[in-house]
PDB file of C-alpha atoms in Angstrom:
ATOM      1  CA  UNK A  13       4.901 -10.327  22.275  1.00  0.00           C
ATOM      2  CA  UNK A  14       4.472 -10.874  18.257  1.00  0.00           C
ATOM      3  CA  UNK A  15       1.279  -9.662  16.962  1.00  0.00           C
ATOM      4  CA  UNK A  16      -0.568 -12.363  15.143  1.00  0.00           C
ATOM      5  CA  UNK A  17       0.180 -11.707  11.555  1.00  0.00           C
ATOM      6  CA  UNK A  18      -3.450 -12.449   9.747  1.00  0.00           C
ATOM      7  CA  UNK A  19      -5.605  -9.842   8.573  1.00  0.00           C
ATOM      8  CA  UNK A  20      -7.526  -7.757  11.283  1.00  0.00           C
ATOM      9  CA  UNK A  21     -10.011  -5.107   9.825  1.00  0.00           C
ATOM     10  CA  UNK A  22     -13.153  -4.047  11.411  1.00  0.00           C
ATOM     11  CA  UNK A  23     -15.828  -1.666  10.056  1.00  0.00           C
ATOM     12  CA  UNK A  24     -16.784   0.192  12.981  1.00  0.00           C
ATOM     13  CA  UNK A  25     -20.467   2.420  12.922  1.00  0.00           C
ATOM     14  CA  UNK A  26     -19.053   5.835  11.410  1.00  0.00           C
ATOM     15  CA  UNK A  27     -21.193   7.361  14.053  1.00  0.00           C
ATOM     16  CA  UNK A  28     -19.689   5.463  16.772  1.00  0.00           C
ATOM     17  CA  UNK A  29     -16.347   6.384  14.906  1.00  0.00           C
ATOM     18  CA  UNK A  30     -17.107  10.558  14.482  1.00  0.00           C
ATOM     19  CA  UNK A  31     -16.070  11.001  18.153  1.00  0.00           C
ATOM     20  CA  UNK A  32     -12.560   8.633  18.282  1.00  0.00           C
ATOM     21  CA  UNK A  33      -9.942  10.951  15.825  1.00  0.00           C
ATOM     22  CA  UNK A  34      -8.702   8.509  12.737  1.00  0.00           C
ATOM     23  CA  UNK A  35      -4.988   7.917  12.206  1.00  0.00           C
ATOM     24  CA  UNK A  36      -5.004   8.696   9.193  1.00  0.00           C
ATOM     25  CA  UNK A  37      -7.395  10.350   5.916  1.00  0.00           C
ATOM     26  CA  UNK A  38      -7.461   8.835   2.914  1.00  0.00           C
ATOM     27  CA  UNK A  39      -8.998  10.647  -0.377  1.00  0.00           C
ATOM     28  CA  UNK A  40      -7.932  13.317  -2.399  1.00  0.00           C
ATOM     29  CA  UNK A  41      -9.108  16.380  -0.479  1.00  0.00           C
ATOM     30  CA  UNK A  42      -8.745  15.033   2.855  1.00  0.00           C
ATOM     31  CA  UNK A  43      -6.038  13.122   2.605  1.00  0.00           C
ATOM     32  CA  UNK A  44      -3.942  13.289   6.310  1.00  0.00           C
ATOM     33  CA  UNK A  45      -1.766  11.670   9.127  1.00  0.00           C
ATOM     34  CA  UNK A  46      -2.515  12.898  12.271  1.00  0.00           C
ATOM     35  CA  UNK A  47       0.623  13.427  14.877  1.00  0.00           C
ATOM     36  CA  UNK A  48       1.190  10.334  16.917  1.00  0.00           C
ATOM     37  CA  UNK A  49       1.784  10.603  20.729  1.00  0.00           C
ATOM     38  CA  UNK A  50       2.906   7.274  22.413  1.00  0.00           C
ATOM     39  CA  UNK A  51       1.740   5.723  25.687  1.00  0.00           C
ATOM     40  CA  UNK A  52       3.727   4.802  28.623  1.00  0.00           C
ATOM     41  CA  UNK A  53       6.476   2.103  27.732  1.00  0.00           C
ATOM     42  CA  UNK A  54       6.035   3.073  23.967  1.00  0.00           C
ATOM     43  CA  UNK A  55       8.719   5.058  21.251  1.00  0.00           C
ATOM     44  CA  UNK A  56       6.391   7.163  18.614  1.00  0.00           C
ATOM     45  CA  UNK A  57       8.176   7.970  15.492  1.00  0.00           C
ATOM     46  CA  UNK A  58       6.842   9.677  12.454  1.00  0.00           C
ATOM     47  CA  UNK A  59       9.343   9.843   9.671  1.00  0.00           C
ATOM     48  CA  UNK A  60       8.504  11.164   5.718  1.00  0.00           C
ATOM     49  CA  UNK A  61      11.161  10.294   2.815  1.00  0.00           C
ATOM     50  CA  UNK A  62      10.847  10.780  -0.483  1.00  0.00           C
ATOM     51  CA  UNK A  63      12.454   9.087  -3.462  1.00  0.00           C
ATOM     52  CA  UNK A  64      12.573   9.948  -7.050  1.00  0.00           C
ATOM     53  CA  UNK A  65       9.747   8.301  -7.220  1.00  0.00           C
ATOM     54  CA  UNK A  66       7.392   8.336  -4.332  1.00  0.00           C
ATOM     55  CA  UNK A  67       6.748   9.843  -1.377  1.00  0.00           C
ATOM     56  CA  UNK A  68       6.810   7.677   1.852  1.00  0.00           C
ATOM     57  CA  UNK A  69       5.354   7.779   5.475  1.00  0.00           C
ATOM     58  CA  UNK A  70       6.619   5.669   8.664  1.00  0.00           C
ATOM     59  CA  UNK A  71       4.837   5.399  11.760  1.00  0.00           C
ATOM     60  CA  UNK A  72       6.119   3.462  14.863  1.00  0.00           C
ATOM     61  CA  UNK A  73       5.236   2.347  17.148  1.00  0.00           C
ATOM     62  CA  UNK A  74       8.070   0.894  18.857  1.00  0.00           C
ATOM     63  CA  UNK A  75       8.552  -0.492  22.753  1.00  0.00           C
ATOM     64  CA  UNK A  76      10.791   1.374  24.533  1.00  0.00           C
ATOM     65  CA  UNK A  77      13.119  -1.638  25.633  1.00  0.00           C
ATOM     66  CA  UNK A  78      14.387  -1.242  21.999  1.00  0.00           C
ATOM     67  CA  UNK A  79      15.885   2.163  22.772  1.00  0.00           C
ATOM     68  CA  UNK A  80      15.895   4.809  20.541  1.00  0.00           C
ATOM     69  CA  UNK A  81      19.000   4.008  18.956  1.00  0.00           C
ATOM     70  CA  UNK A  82      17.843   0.670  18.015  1.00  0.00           C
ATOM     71  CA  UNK A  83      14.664   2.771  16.791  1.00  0.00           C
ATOM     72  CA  UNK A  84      17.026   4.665  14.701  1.00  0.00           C
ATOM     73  CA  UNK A  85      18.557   1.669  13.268  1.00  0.00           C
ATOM     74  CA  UNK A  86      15.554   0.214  12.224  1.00  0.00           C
ATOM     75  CA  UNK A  87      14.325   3.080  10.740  1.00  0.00           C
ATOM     76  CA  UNK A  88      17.513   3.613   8.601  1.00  0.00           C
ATOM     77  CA  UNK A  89      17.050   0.314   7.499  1.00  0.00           C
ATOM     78  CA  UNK A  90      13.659   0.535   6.325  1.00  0.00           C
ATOM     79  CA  UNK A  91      14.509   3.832   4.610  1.00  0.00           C
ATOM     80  CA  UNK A  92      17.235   2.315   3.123  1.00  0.00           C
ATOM     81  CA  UNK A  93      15.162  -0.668   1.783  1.00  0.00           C
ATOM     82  CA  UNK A  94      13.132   1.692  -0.019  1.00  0.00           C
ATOM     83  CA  UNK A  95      15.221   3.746  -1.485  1.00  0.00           C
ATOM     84  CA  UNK A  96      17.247   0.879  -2.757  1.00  0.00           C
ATOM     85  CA  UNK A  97      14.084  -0.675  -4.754  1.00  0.00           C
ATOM     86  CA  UNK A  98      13.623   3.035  -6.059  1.00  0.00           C
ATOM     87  CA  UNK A  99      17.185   2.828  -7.396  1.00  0.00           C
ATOM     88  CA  UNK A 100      17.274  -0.619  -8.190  1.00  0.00           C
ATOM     89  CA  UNK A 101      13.640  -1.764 -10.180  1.00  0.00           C
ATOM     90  CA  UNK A 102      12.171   1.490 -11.176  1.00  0.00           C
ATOM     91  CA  UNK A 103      11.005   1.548 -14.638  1.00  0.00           C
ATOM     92  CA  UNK A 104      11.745   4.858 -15.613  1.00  0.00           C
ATOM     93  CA  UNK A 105      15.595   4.777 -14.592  1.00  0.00           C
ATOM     94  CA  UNK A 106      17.850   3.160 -17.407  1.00  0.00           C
ATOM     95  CA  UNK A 107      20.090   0.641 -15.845  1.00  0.00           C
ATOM     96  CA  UNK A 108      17.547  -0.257 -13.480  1.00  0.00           C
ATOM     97  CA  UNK A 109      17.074  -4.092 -13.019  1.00  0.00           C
ATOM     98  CA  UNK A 110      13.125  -3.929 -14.644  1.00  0.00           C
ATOM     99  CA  UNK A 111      14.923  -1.816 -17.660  1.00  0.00           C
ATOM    100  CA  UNK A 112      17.831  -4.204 -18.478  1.00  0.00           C
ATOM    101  CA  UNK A 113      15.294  -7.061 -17.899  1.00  0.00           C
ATOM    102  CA  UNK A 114      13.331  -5.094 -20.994  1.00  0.00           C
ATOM    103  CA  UNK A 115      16.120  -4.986 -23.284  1.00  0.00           C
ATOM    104  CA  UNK A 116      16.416  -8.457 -22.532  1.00  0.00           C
ATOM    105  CA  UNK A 117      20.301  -8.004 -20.987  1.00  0.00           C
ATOM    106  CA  UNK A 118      19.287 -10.291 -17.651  1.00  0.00           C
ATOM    107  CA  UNK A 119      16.842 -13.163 -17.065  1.00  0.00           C
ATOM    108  CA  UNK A 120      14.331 -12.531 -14.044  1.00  0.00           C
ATOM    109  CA  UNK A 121      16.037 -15.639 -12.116  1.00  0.00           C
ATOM    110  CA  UNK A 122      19.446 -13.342 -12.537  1.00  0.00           C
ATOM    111  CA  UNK A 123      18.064 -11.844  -9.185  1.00  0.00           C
ATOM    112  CA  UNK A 124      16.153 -13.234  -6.830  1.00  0.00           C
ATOM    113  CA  UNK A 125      14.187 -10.260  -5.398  1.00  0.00           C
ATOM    114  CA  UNK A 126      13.770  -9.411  -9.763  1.00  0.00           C
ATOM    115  CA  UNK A 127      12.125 -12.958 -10.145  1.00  0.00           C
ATOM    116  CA  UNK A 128       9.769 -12.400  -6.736  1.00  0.00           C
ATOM    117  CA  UNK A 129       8.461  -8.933  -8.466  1.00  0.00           C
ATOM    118  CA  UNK A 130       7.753 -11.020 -11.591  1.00  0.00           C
ATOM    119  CA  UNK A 131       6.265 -13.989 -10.377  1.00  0.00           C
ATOM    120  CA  UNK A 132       4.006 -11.698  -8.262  1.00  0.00           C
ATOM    121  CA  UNK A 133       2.979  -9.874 -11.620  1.00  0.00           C
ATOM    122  CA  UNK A 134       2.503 -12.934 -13.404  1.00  0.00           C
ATOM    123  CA  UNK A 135       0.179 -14.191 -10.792  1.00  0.00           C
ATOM    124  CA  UNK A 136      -1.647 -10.826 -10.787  1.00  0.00           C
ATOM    125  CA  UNK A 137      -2.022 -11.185 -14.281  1.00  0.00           C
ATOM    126  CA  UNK A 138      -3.740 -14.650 -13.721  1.00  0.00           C
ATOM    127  CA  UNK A 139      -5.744 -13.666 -10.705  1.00  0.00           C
ATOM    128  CA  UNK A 140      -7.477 -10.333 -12.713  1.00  0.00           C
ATOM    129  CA  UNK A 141      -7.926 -12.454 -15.915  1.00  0.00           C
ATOM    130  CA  UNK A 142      -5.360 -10.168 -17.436  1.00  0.00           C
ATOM    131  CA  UNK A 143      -6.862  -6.793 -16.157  1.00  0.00           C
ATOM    132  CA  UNK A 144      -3.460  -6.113 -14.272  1.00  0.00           C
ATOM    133  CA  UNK A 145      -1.002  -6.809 -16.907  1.00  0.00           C
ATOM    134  CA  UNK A 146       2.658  -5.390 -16.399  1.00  0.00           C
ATOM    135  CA  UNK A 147       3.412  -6.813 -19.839  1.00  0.00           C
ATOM    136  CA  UNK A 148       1.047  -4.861 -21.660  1.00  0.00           C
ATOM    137  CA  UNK A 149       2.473  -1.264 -20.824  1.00  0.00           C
ATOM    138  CA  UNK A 150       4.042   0.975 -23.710  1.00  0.00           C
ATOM    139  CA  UNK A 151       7.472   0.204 -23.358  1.00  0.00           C
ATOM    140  CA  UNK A 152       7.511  -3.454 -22.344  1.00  0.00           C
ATOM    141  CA  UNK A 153       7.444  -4.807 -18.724  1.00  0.00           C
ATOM    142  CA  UNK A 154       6.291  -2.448 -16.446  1.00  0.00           C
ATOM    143  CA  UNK A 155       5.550  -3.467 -13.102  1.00  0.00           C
ATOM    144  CA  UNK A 156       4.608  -0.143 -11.467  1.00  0.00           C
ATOM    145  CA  UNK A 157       0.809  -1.151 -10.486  1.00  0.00           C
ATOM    146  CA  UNK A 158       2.464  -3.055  -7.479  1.00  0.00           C
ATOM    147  CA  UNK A 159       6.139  -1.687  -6.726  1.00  0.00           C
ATOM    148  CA  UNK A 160       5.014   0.749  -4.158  1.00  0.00           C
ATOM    149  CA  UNK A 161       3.158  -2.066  -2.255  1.00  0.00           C
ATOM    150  CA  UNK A 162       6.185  -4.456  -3.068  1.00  0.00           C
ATOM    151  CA  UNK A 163       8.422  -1.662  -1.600  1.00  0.00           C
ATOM    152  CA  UNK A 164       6.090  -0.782   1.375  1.00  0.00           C
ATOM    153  CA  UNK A 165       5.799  -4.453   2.418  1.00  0.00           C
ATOM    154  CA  UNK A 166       9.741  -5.236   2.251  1.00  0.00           C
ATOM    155  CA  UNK A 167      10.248  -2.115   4.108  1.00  0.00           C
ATOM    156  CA  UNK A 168       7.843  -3.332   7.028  1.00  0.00           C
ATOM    157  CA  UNK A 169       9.618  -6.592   6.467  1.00  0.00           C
ATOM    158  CA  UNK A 170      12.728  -4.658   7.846  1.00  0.00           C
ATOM    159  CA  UNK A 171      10.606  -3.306  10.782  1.00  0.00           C
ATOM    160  CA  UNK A 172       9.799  -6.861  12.264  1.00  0.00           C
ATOM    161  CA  UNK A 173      13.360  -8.017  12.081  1.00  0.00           C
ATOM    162  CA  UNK A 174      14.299  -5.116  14.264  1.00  0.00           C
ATOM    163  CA  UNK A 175      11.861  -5.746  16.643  1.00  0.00           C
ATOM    164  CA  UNK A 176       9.104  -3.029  15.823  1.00  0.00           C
ATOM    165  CA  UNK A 177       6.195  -5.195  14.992  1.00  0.00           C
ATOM    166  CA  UNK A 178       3.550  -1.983  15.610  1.00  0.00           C
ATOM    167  CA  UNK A 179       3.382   0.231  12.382  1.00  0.00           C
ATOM    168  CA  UNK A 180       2.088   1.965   9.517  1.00  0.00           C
ATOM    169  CA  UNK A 181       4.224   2.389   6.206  1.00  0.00           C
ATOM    170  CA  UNK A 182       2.229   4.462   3.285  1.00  0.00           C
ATOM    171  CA  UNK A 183       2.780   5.528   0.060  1.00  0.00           C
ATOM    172  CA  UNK A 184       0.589   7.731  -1.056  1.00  0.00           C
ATOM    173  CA  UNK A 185      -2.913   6.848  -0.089  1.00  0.00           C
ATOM    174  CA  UNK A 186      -1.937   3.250   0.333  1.00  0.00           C
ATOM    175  CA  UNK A 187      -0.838   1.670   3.148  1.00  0.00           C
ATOM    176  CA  UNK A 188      -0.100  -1.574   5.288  1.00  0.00           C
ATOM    177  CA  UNK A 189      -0.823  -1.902   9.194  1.00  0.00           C
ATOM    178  CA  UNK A 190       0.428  -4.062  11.786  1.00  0.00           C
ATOM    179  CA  UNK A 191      -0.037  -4.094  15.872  1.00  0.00           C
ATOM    180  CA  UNK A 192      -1.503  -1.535  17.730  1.00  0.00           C
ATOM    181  CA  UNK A 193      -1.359   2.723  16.968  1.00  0.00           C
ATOM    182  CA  UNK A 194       0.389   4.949  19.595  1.00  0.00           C
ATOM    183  CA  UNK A 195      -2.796   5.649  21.342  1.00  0.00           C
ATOM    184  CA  UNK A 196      -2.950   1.761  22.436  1.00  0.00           C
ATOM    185  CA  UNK A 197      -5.693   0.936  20.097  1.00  0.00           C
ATOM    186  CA  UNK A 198      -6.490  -0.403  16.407  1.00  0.00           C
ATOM    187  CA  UNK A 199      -5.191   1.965  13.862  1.00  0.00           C
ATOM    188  CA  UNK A 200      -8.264   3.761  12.572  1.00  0.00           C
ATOM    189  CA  UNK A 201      -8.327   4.719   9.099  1.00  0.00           C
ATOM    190  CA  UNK A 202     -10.532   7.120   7.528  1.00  0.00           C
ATOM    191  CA  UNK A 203     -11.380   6.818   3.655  1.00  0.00           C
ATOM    192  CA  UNK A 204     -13.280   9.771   2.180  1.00  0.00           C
ATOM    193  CA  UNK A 205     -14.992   9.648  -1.403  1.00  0.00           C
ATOM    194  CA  UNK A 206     -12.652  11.179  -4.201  1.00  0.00           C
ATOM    195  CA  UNK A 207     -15.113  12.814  -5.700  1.00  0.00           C
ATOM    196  CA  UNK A 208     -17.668  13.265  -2.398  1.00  0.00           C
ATOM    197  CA  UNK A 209     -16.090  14.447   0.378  1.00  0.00           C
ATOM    198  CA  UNK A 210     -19.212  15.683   1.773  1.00  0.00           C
ATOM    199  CA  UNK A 211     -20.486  12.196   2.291  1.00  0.00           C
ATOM    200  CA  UNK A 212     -19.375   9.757   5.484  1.00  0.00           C
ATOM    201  CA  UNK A 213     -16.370   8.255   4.933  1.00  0.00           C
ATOM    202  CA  UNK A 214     -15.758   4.596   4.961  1.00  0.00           C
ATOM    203  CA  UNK A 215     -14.159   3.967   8.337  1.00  0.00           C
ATOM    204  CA  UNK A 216     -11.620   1.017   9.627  1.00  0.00           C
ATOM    205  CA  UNK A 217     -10.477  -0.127  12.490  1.00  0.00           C
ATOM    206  CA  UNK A 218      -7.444  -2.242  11.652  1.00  0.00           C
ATOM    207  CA  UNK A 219      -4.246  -4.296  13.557  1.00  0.00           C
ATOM    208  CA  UNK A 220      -3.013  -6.220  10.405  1.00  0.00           C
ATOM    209  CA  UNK A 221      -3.593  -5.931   6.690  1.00  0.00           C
ATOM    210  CA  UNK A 222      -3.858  -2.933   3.996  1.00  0.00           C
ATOM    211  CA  UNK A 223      -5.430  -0.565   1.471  1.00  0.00           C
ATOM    212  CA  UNK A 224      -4.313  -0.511  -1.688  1.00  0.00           C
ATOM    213  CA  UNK A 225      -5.688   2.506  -4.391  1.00  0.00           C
ATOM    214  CA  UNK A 226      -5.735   3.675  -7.198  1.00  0.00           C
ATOM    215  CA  UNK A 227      -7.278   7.274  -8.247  1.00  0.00           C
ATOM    216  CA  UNK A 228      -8.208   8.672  -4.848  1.00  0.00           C
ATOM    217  CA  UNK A 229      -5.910  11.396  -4.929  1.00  0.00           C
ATOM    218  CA  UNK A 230      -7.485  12.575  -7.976  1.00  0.00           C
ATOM    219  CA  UNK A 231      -5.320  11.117 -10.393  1.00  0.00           C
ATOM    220  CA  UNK A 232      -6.604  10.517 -13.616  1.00  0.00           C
ATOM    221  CA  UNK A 233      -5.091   8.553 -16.989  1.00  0.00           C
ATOM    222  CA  UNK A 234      -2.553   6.866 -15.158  1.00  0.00           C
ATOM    223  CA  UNK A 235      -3.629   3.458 -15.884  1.00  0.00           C
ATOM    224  CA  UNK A 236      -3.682   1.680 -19.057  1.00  0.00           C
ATOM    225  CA  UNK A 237      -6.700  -0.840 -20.268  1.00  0.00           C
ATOM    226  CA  UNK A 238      -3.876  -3.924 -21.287  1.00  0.00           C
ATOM    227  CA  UNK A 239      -6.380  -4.943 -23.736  1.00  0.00           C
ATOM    228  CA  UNK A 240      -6.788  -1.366 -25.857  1.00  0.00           C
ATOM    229  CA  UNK A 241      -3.590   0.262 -24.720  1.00  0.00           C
ATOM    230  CA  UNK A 242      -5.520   3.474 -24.065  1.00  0.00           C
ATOM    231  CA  UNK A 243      -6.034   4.862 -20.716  1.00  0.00           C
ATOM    232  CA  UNK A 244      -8.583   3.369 -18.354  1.00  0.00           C
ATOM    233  CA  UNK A 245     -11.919   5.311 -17.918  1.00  0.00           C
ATOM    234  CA  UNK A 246     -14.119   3.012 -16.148  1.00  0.00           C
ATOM    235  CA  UNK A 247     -13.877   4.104 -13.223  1.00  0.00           C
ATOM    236  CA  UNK A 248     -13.060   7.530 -11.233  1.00  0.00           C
ATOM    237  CA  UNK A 249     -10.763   5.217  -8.238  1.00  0.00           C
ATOM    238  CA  UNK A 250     -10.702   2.044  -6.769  1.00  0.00           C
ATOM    239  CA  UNK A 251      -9.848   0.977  -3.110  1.00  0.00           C
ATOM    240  CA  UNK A 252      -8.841  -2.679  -1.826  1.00  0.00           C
ATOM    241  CA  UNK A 253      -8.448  -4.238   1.416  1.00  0.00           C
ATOM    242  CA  UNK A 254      -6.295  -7.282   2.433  1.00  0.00           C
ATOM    243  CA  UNK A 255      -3.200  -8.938   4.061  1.00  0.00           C
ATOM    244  CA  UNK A 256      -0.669  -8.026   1.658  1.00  0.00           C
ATOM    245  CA  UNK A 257      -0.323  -4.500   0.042  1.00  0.00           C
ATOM    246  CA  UNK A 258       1.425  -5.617  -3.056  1.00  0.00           C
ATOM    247  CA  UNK A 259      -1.663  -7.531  -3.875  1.00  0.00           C
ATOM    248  CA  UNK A 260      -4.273  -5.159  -2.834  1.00  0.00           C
ATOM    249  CA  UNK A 261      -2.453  -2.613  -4.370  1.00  0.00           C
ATOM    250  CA  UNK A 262      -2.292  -4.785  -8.055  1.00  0.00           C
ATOM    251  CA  UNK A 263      -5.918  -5.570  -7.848  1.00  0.00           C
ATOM    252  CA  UNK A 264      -7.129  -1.802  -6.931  1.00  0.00           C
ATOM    253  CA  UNK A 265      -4.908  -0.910 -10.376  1.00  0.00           C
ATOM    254  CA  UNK A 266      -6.878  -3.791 -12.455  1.00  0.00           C
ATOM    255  CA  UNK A 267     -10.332  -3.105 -10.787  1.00  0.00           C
ATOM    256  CA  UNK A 268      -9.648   0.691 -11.753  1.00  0.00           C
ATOM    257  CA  UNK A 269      -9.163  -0.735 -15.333  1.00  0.00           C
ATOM    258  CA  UNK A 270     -11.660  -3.192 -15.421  1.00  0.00           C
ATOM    259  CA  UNK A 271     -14.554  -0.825 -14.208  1.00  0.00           C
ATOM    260  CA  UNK A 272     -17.261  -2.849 -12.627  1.00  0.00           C
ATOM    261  CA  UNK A 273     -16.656  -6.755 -14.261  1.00  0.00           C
ATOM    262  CA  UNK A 274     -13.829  -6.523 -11.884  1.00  0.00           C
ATOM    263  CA  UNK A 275     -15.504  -7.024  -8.337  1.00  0.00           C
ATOM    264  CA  UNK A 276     -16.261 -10.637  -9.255  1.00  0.00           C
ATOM    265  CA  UNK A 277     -12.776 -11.180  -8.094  1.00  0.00           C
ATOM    266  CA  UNK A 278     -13.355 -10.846  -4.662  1.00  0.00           C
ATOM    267  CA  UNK A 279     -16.518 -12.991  -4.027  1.00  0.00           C
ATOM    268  CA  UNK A 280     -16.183 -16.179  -2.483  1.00  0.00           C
ATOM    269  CA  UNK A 281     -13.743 -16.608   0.159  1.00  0.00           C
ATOM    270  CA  UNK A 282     -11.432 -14.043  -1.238  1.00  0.00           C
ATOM    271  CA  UNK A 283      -9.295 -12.807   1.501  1.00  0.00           C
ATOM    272  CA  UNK A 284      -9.596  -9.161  -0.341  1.00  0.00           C
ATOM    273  CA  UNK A 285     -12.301  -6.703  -0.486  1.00  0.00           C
ATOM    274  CA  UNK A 286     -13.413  -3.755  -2.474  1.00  0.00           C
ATOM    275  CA  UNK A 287     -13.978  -0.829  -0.625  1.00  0.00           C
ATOM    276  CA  UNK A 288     -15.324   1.464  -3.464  1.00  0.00           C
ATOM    277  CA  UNK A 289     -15.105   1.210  -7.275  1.00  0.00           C
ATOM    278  CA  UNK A 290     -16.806   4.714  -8.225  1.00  0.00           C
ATOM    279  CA  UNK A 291     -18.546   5.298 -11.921  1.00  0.00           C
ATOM    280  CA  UNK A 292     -17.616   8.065 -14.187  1.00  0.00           C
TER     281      UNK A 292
END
């Protein structure tokens, strides 16, 4: 059965939580995935690649009438989808798609995944009131506050055309959710305070949606205020929540740079929350 795709996140009492053992850990101390061990009818696969760029995590979840070789396949798909956007739109590569498109060789409709990534900037850009702003990096269009999300959510996209609607993909300390964990229930997430991680962390329960950061892993001076040029210092990290890790991962970048004027953006019926936006 196909999981209802809308957003499912509950925040569970952390005491309640303490006794159940979280997925995964999120912060920069504490940041883990626990081993996954399936249930009866179920396929558990935990699988790490890296790319020059990023380092990425798959969990599945998969049922077992897709066979591990159809596992496999998916899998190899999914890797292959990410490694392809690596090769294909990162910045820092010289005939990349995002570095031709700077030096003006190709138009973004030349491609049509190249205009999607742009659009979905441009939109960012509109939704932060220019906070997240891939045209205001040194160097010209840069749209690396939301390619790992972009890549993590075409990569799941890969998953549910095989069949494998259960999983977690991450990159980093961000990651997107769908279905049910190994152990049969939600996937429970665990996010600790950067700075704090003495204190409770913020827990989740969640079947569909993700968390997008920026700073948690400690990670400072890697985002740029678009209106000075000069490296954000609002903030010490950000976390979103939402249905779509390309956007929560886009809005935790602006929020980091915007400091608090930022959470304004997700009052109202805003289907994305901040989780924490911590002061220098």
């Amino acid at each position: 059965m196909r999981i209802d795709e809308q957003p499912r996140t509950r925040w569970p009492d952390p005491s309640a939580f303490r006794n159940r053992r979280p997925d995964f850990r999120l912060g920069s101390r504490r940041h883990r995935i626990d081993p996954a061990t399936a249930t009866e009818g179920r396929i558990a696969v935990q699988h790490r690649v890296r790319t020059a760029t990023a380092e990425y995590t798959l969990l599945l979840n998969a049922p077992e009438w897709l066979g591990r070789r159809g596992v496999s396949e998916a899998l190899r798909d999914s890797v292959a989808e990410l490694r392809a956007i690596d090769l294909t739109y990162g910045p820092n590569r010289p005939e990349s798609l995002v570095s031709r498109l700077r030096r003006g060789e190709i138009s973004p409709e030349s491609y049509p995944p190249l205009a999607d990534l742009v659009d979905r900037c441009a939109a960012m850009r509109a939704a932060t009131d220019g906070w997240f702003d891939a045209w205001a990096v040194p160097g010209g269009f840069d749209p690396g506050g939301l390619l790992g999300g972009w890549a993590v959510e075409r990569a799941a996209e890969r998953l549910r055309a095989a069949g494998i609607h259960d999983y977690a993909v991450l990159a980093g300390a961000d990651l997107v959710v769908r279905g049910r964990a190994p152990h049969g229930g939600p996937w429970r997430v665990a996010v600790h305070h950067p700075t704090a991680p003495e204190r409770a962390p913020m827990v989740l329960e969640m079947t569909a949606g993700a968390v997008g950061t920026s700073g948690v892993t400690g990670r400072q001076g890697h985002v740029v205020d678009p209106h000075t040029g000069e490296p954000a210092d609002h903030l010490v990290a950000a976390t979103v929540v939402g249905p779509d890790l390309t956007i929560a991962d886009a809005y935790a970048t602006a929020l980091y740079a915007a400091g608090p004027t930022g959470l304004a953006w997700f009052r109202g019926n805003s289907e994305y929350r901040a989780l924490f936006a911590h002061r220098r």
